[in-house]
Short mmCIF file of C-alpha atoms and ligand atoms in Angstrom, two decimals:
data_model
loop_
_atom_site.label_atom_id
_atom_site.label_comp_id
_atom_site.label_asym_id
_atom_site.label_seq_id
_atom_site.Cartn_x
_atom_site.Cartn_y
_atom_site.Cartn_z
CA UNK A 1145 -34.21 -16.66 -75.39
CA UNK A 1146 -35.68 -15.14 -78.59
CA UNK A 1147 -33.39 -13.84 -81.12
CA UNK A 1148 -34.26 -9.70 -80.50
CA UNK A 1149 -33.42 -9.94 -77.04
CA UNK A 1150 -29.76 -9.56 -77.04
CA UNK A 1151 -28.17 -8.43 -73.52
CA UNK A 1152 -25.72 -5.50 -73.68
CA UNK A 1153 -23.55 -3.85 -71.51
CA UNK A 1154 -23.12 -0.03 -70.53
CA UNK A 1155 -20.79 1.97 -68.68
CA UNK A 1156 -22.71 3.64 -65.95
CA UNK A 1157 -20.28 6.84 -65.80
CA UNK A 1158 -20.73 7.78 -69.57
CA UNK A 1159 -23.06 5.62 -71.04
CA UNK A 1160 -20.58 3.40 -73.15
CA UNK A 1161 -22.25 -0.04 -74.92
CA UNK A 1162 -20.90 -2.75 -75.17
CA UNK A 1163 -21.52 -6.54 -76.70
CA UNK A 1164 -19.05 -8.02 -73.84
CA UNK A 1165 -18.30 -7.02 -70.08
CA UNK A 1166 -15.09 -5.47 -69.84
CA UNK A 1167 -13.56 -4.09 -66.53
CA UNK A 1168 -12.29 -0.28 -67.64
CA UNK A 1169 -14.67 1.67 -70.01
CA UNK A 1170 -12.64 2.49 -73.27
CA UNK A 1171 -14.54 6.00 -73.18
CA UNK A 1172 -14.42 7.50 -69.98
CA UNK A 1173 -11.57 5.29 -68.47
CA UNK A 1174 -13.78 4.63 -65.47
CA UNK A 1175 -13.07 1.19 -63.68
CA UNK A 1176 -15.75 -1.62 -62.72
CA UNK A 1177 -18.95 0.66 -64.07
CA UNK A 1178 -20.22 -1.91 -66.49
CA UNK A 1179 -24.01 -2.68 -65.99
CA UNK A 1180 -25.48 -6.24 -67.81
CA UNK A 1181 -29.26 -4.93 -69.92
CA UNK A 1182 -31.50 -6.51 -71.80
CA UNK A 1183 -32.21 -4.69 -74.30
CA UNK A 1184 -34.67 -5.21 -77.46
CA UNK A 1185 -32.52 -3.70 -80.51
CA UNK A 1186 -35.19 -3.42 -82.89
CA UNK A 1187 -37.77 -1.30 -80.69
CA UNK A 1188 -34.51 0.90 -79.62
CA UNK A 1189 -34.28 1.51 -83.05
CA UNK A 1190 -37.54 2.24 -84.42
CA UNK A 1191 -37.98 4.90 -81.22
CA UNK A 1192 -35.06 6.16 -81.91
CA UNK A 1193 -35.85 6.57 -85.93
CA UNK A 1194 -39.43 8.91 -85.33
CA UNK A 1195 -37.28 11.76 -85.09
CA UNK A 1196 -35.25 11.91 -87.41
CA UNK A 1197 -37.04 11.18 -90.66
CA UNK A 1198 -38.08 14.76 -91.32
CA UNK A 1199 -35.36 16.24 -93.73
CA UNK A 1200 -34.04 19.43 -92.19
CA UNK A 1201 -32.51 21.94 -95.00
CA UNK A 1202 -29.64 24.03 -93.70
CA UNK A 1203 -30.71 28.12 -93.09
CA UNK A 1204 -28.80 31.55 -92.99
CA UNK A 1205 -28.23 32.84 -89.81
CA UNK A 1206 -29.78 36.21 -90.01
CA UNK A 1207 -33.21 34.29 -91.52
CA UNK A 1208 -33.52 32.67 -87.59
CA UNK A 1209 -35.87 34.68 -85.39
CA UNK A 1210 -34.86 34.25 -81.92
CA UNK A 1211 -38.85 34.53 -80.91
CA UNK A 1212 -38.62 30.71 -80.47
CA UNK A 1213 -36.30 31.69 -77.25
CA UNK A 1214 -38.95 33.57 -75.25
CA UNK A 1215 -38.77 33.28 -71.74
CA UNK A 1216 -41.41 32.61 -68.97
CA UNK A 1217 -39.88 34.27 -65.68
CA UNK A 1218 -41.64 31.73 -63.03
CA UNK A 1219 -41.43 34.50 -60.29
CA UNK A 1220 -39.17 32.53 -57.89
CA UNK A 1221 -36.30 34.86 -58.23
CA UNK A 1222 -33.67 33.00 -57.27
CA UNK A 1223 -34.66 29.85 -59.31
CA UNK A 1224 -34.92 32.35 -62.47
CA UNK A 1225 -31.42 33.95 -61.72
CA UNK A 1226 -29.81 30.60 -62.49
CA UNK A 1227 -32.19 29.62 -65.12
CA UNK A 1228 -30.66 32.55 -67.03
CA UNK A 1229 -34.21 34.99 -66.69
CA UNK A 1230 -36.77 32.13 -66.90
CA UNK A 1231 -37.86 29.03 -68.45
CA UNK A 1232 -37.12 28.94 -72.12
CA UNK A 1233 -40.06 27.42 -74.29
CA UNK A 1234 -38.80 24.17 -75.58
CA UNK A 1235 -36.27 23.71 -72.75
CA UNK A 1236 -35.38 20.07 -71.36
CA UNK A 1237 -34.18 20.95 -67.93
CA UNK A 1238 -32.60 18.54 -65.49
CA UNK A 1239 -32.95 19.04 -61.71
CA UNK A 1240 -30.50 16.54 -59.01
CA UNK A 1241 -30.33 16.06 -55.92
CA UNK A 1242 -30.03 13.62 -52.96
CA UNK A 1243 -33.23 11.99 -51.96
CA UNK A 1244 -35.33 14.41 -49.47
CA UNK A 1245 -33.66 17.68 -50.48
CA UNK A 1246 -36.40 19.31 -51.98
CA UNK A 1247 -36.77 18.59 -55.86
CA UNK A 1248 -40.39 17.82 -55.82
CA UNK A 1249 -41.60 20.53 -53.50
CA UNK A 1250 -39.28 23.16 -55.18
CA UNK A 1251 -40.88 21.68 -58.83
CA UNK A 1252 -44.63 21.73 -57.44
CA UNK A 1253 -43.70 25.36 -56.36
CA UNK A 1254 -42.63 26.15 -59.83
CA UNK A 1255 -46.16 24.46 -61.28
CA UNK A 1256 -48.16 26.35 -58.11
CA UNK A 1257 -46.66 29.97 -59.54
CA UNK A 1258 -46.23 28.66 -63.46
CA UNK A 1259 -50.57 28.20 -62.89
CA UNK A 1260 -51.31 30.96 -60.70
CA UNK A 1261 -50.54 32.75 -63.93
CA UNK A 1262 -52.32 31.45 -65.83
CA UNK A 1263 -49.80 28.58 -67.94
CA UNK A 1264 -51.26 25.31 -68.27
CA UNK A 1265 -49.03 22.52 -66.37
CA UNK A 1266 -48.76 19.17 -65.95
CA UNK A 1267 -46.80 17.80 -63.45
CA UNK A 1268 -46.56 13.82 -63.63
CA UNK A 1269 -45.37 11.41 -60.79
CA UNK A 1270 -44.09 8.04 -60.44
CA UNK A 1271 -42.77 8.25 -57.44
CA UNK A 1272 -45.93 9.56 -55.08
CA UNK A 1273 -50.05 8.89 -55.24
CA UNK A 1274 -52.00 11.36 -56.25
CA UNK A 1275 -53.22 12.18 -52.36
CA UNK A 1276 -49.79 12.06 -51.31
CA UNK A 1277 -48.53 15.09 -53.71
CA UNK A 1278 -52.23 16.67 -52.67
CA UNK A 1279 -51.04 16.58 -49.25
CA UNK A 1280 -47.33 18.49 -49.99
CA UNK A 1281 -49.45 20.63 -52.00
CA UNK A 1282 -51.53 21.70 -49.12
CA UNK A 1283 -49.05 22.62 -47.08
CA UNK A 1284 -47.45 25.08 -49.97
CA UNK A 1285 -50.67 26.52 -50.00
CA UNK A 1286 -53.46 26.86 -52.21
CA UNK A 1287 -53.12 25.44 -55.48
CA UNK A 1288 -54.66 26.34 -58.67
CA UNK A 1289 -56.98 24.89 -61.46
CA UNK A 1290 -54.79 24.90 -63.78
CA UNK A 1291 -52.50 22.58 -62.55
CA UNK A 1292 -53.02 19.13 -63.67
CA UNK A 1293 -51.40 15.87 -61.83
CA UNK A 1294 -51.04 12.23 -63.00
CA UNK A 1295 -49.36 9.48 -61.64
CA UNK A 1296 -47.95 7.52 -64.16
CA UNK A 1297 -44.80 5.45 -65.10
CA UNK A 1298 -45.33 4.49 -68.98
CA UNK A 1299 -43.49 6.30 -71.19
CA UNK A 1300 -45.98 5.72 -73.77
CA UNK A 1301 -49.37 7.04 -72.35
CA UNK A 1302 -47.35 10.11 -70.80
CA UNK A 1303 -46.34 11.37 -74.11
CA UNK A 1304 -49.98 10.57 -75.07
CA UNK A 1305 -50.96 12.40 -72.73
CA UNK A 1306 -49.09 15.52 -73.44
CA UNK A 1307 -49.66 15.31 -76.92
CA UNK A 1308 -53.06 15.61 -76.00
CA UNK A 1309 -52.76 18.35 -73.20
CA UNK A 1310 -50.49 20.83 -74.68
CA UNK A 1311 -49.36 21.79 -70.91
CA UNK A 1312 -47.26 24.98 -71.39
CA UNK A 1313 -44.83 23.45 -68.61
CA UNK A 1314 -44.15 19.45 -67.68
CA UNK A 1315 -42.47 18.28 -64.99
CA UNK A 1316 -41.92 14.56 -65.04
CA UNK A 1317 -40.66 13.27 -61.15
CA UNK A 1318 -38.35 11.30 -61.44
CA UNK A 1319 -36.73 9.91 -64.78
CA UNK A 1320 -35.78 6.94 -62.93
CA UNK A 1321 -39.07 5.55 -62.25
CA UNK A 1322 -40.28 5.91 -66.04
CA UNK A 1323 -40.64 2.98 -68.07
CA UNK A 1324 -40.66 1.96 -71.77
CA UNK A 1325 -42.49 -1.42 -72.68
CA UNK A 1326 -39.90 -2.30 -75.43
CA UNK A 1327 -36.75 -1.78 -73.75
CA UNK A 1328 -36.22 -5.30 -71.68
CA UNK A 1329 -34.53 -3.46 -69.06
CA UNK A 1330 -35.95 -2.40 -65.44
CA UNK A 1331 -36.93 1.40 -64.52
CA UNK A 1332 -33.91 3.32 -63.85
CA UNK A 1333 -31.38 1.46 -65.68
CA UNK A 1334 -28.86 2.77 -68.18
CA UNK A 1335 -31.18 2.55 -71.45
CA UNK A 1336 -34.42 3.54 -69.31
CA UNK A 1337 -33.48 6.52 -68.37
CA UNK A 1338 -31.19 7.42 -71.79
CA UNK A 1339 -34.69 6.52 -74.04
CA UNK A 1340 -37.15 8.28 -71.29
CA UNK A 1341 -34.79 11.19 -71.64
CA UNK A 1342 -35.01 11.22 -75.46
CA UNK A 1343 -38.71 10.80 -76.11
CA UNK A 1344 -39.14 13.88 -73.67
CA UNK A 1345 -36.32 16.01 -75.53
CA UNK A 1346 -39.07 15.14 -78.62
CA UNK A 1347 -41.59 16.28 -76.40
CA UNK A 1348 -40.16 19.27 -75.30
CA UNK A 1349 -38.41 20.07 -78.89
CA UNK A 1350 -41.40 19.28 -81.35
CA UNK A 1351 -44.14 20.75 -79.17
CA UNK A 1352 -42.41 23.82 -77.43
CA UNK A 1353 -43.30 22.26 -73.91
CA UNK A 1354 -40.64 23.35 -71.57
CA UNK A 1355 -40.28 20.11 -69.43
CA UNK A 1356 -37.97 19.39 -66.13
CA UNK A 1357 -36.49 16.16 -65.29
CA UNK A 1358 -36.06 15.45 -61.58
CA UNK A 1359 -33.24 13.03 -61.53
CA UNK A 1360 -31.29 11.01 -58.45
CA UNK A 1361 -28.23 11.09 -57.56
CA UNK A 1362 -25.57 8.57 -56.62
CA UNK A 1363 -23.42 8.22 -53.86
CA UNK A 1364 -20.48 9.64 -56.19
CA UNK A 1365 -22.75 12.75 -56.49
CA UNK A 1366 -23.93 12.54 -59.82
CA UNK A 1367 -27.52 11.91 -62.14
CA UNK A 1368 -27.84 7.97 -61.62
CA UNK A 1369 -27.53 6.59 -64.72
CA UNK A 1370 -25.21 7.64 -67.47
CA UNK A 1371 -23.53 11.22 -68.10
CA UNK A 1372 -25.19 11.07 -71.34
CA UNK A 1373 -28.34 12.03 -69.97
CA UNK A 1374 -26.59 15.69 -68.73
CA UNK A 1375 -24.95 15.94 -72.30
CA UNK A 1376 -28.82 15.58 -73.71
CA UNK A 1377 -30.60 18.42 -71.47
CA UNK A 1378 -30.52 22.03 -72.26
CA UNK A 1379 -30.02 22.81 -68.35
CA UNK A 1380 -28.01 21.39 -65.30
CA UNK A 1381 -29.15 22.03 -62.07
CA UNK A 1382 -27.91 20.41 -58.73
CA UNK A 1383 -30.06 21.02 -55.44
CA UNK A 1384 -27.50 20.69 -52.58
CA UNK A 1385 -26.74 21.36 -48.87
CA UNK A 1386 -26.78 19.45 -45.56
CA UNK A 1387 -30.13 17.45 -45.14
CA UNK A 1388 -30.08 18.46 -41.74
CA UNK A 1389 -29.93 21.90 -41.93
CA UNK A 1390 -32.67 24.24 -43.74
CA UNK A 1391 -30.72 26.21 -46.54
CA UNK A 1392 -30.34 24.99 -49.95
CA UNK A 1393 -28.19 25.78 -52.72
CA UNK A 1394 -29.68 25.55 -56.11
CA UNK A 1395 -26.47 25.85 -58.68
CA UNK A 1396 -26.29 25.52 -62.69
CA UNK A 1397 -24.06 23.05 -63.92
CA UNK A 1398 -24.55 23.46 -67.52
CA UNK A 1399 -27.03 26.13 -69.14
CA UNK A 1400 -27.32 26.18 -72.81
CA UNK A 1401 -29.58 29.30 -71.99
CA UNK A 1402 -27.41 31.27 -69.27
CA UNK A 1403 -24.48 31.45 -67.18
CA UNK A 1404 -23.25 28.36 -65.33
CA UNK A 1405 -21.93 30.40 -62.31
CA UNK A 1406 -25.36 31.27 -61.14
CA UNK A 1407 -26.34 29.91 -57.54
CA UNK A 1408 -30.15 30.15 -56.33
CA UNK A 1409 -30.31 30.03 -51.75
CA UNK A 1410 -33.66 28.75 -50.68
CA UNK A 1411 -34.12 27.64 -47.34
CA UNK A 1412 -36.59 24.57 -46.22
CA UNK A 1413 -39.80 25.50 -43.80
CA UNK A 1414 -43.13 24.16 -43.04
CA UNK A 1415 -44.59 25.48 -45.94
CA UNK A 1416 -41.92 24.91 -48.71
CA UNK A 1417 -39.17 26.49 -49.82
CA UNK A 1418 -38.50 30.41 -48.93
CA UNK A 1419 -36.19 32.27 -51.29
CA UNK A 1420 -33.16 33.78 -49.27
CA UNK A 1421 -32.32 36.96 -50.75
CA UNK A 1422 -29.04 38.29 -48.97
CA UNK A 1423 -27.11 34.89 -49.11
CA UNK A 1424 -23.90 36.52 -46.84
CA UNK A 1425 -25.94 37.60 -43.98
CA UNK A 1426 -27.75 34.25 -43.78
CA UNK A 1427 -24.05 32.44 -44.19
CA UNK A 1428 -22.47 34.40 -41.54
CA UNK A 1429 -25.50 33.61 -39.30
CA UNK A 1430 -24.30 32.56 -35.74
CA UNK A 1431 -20.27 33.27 -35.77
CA UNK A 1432 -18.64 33.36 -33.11
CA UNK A 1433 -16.82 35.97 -31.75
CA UNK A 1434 -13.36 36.41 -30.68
CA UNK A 1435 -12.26 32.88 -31.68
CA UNK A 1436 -8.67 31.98 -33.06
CA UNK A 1437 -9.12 30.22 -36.57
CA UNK A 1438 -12.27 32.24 -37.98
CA UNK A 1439 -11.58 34.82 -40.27
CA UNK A 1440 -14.81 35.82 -43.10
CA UNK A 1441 -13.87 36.04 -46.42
CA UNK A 1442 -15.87 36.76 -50.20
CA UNK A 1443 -16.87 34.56 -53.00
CA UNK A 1444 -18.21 35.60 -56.49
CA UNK A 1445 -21.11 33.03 -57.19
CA UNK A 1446 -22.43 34.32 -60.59
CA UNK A 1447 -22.72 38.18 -60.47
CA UNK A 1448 -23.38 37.83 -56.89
CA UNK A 1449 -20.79 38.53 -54.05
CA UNK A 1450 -21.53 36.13 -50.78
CA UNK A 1451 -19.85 36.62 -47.80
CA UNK A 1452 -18.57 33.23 -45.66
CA UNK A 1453 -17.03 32.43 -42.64
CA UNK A 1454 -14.19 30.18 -42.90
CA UNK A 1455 -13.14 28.10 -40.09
CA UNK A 1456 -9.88 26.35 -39.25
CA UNK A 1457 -8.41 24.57 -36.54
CA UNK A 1458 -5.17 23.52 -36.32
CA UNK A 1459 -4.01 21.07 -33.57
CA UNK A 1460 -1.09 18.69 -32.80
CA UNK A 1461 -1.34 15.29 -34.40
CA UNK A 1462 -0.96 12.30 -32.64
CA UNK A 1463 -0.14 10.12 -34.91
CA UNK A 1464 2.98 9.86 -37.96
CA UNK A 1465 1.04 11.11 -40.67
CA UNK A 1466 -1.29 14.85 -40.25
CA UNK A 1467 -4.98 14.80 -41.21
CA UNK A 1468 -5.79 17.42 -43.37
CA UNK A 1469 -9.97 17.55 -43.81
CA UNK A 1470 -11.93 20.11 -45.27
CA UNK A 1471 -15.41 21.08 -45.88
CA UNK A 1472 -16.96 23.15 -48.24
CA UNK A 1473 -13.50 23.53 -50.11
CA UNK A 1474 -11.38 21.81 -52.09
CA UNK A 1475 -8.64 19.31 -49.74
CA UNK A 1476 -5.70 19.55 -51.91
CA UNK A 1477 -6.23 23.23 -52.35
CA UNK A 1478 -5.79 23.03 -48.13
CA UNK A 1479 -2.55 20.96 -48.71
CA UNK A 1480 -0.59 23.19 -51.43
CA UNK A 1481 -1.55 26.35 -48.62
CA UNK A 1482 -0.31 24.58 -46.22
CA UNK A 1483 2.89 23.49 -48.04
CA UNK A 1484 3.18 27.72 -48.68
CA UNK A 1485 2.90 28.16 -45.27
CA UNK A 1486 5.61 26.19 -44.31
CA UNK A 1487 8.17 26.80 -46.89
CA UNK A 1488 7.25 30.52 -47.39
CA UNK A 1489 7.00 31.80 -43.55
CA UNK A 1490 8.64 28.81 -41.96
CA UNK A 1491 5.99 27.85 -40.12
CA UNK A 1492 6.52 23.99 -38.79
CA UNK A 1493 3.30 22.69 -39.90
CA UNK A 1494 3.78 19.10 -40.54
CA UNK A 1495 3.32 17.32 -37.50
CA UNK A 1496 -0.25 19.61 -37.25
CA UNK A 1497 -3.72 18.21 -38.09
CA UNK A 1498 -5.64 21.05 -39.75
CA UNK A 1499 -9.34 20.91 -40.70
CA UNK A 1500 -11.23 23.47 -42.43
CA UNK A 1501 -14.67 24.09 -42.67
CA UNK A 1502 -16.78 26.69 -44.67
CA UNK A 1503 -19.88 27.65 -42.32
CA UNK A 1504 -23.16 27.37 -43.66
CA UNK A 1505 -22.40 24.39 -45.98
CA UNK A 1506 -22.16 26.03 -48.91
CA UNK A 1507 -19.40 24.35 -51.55
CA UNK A 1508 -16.88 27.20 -52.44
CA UNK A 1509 -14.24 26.75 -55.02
CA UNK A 1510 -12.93 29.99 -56.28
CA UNK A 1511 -9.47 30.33 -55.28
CA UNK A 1512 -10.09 33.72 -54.31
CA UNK A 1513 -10.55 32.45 -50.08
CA UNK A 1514 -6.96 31.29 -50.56
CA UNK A 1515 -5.92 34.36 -48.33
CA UNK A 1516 -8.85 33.87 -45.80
CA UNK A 1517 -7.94 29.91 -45.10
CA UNK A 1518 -4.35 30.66 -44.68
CA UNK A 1519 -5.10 33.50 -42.09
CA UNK A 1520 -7.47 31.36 -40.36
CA UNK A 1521 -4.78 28.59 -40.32
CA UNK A 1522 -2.11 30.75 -39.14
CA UNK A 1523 -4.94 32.25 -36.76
CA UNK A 1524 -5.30 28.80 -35.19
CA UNK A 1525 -1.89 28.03 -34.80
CA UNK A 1526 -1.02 30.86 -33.17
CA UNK A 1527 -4.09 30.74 -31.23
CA UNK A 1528 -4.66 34.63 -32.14
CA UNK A 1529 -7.96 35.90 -32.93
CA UNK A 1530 -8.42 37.77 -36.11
CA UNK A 1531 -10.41 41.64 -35.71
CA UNK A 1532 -14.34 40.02 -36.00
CA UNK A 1533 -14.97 43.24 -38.54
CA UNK A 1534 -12.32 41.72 -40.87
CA UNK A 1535 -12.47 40.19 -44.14
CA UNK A 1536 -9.69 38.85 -46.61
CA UNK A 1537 -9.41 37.69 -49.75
CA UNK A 1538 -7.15 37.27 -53.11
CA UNK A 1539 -5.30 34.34 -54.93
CA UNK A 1540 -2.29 32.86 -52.65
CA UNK A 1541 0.53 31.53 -55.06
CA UNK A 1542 2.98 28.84 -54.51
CA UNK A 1543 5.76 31.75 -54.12
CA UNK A 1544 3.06 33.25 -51.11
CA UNK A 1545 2.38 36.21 -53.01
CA UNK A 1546 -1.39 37.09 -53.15
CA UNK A 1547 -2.72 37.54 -56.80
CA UNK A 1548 -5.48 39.49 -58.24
CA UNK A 1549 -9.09 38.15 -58.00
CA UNK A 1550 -11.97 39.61 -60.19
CA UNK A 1551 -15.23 41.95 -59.01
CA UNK A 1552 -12.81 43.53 -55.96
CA UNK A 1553 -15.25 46.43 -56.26
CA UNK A 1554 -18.14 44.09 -55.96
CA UNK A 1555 -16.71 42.08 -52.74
CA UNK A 1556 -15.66 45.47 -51.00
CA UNK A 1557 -19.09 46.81 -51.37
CA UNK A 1558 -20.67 44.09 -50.19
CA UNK A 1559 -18.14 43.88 -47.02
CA UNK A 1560 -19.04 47.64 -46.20
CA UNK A 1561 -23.14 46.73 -46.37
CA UNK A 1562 -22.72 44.00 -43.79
CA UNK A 1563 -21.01 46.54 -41.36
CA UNK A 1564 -17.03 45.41 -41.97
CA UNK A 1565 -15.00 47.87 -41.20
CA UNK A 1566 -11.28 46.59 -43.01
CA UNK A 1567 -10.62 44.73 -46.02
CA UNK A 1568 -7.54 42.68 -46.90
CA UNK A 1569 -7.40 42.67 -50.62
CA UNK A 1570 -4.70 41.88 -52.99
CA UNK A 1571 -2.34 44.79 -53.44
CA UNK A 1572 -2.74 44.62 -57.41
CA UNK A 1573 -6.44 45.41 -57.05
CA UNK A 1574 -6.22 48.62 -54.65
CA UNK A 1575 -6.42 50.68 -57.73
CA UNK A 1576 -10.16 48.95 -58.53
CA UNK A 1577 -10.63 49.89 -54.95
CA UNK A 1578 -9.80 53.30 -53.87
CA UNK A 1579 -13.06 54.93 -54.38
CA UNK A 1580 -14.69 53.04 -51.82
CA UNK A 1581 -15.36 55.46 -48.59
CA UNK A 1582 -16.26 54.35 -45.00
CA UNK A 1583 -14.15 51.27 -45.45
CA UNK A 1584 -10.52 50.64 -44.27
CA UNK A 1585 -8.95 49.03 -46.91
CA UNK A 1586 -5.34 47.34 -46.86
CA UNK A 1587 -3.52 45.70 -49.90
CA UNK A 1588 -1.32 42.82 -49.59
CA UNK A 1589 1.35 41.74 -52.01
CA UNK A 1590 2.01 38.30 -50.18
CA UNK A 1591 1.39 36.52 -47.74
CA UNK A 1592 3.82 37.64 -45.11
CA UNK A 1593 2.37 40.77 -44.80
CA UNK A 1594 -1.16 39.77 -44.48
CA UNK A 1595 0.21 37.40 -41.14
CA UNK A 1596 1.18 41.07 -39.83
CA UNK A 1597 -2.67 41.85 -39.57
CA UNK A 1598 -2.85 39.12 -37.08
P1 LIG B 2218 -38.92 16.45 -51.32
O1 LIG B 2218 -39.30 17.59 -52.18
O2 LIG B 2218 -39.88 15.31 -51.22
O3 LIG B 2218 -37.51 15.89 -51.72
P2 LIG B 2218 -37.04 15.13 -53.04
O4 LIG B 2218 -38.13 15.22 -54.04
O5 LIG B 2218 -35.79 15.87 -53.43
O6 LIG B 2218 -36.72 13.75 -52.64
O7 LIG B 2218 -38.61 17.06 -49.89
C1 LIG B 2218 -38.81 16.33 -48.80
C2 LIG B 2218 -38.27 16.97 -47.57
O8 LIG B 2218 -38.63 18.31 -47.39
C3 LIG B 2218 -38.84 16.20 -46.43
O9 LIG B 2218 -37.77 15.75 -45.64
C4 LIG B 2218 -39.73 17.14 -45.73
C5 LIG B 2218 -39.26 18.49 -46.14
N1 LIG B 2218 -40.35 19.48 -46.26
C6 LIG B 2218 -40.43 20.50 -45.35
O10 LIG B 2218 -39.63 20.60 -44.42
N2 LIG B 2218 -41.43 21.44 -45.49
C7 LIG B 2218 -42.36 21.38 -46.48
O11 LIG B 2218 -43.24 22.24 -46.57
C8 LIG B 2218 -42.26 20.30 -47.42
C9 LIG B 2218 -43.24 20.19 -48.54
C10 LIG B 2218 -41.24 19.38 -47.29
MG1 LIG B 2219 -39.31 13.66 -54.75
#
């Protein structure tokens, strides 16, 4: 083996090297996520060297212009919601997803509108031929001039090539089928996918070409290959939802250029994506009526208030030990509600399964449905339905009392435009409340009295 070649080894969670295998990552702590590369030392350094030879002097604050942060507003409005208003020139943005949700057509979408206005873009494949991506883009409709495609998989001649370009925007699909001649290692491996990352931060950085990244994801949900490569993008986005079904939630994970709390709701047709632009009506799409165990309750995603159904059932176990599943919400936030339950209102809950499931897929962790899963648990057990023009929610703490959640005025109003007729809000928040007309609304100060509305 020639001398340069030395084989290294890198934690696949956070991107950790190593000269010897070990079995927990000193780093991130993770167990077993060591990877064996080859890797050529001396070509990883001179890449890495190019940019940083210039000699950068420090500046005043007030002397920065903030004209280098003009934004492009792509005309998609729900992808420039979580963008933050639009791409940023110079951005390095980096779009997951499973395989099949929608990254490329929601990307080519982006290029289709980015052109149709008249911005140069390049949008480079390794993953599809040329007449493959011609094909999607038929069926999105007609595409324009402007657009320029290229299949492609060396790092090297796709810099070249936007060097020589200048594409306004550059989407490169997928960072794990990119390739650098120097680096020993296969397409999508640890240092691939770290070094294709960094030479298109240069590209994006030095030549104000706003590029995404489309980038897979693994069965523990995130980017394959290393966290690193999130810590080196501006932007974080994760395309998820059920395969099976058409929505899809678009949601920021990190935005140097925006709020993180942003969700974009697309649904999946026969020509592309279709923006969904009253998220609560399309999530309460289909609920049933008069059944024990639903109850709808409000979420603030970003500035925007969406309305979902929650579901529970709760049923005798057979076995020892009570399942306790849930969808769409976190399981051991199900588990301390249903310890509440039991110690707070005496409710003999532990020999009863109880699943919960949030309709329409969506992933919901604001603790603010605490009161709407408890009074569709309790709505189950008792086998009582809950008024179908009801909604409920506000913090439940371990003493049952129901705390204060943020935006009630927000989550009322949006209640009273999809045609509810009471609210069940937290007591502390009536005050934010009472201006509200044509709305019945009750405060709670724990969780006993919210059972009364049953
Ligand atoms: P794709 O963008 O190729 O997914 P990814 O790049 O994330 O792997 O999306 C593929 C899926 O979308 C495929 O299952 C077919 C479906 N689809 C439609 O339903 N309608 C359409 O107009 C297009 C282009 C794709
Ligand atoms: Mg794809």
């Amino acid at each position: 083996m020639a001398k340069k070649d030395s084989i290294v080894y890198f934690c696949n969670e956070c991107g950790f090297e190593s000269t010897k295998w070990m079995g927990q990552c000193p780093a991130c702590k993770s167990w077993n996520s060591f990877v064996e590369e080859k890797v050529d030392k001396k070509a990883i350094a001179s890449i890495g060297g190019k940019a940083t030879k210039q000699t950068a002097l420090p500046v005043c604050l007030s002397e920065i212009s903030t004209e280098s942060e003009n934004r492009t507003v792509i005309g998609i409005e729900e992808l420039d919601r979580v963008l933050g208003g639009g791409i940023v020139a110079g951005s390095l943005t980096l779009v997951g997803g499973d395989p099949g949700i929608g990254k490329s057509t929601l990307l080519l979408q982006v290029c289709k509108k980015l052109s149709d206005a008249d911005k140069s873009v390049l949008y480079v494949s390794g993953e599809e031929s040329l007449s493959q991506i011609k094909l999607r883009a038929v069926r999105l409709g007609d595409m324009n001039e402007k657009l320029k495609l290229l299949c492609e998989t060396n790092l090297e001649s796709i810099e070249e090539v936007i060097k020589r370009a200048k594409p306004d925007v550059a989407v490169i699909d997928s960072i794990q089928t990119m390739y650098d001649e120097q680096i020993g290692s296969a397409p999508g491996s640890v240092s691939q996918v770290r070094e294709a990352t960094s030479v298109m931060m240069r590209v994006a950085k030095d030549m104000g070409v706003s590029v995404f990244i489309v980038g897979h994801v693994t069965k523990e949900g995130t980017v394959a290959g290393p966290r690193v490569l999130e810590h080196m993008v501006d932007t974080v986005l994760y395309f998820e939802g059920d395969r099976h079904a058409s929505y899809r939630i678009l949601r920021a994970v990190k935005n140097r250029f925006g709020s993180t709390n942003e969700i974009g709701v697309f649904e999946m047709n026969n020509t592309g994506l279709s923006e969904v632009k009253n998220p609560s009506e399309y999530m309460l799409n289909g609920k049933p009526e008069g059944a024990s165990g639903s109850i709808v309750s409000c979420s603030m995603e970003g500035t925007r208030p969406i309305l979902v159904e929650i579901q529970a059932l709760v049923a005798r176990t057979s076995f020892g030990f009570p399942r306790r599943q849930s969808a769409g919400s976190d399981t051991n936030r199900l588990n301390l509600l249903m310890a509440v339950l039991e110690k707070r209102l005496n409710m003999q809950l532990s020999d009863q399964d109880a699943y919960i499931n949030i309709a329409g897929g969506i992933k919901i962790n604001e603790p603010a449905i605490d009161l709407g899963i408890v009074m569709a648990i309790v709505s189950s057990f008792r086998n009582r339905a809950i008024d179908d023009k009801m909604i409920a929610f506000g913090e439940v703490g371990l003493s049952g009392e129901v705390r204060a959640v943020s935006q009630c005025m927000a989550r009322v109003t949006e209640a009273k435009k999809l045609g509810f007729k009471t609210c069940v809000v937290p007591e502390s928040c009536m005050d934010a409340v009472k201006e509200i007309k044509g709305i019945r609304i009750i405060g709670v100060k724990n969780i006993s009295e919210a059972m009364e509305l049953i």
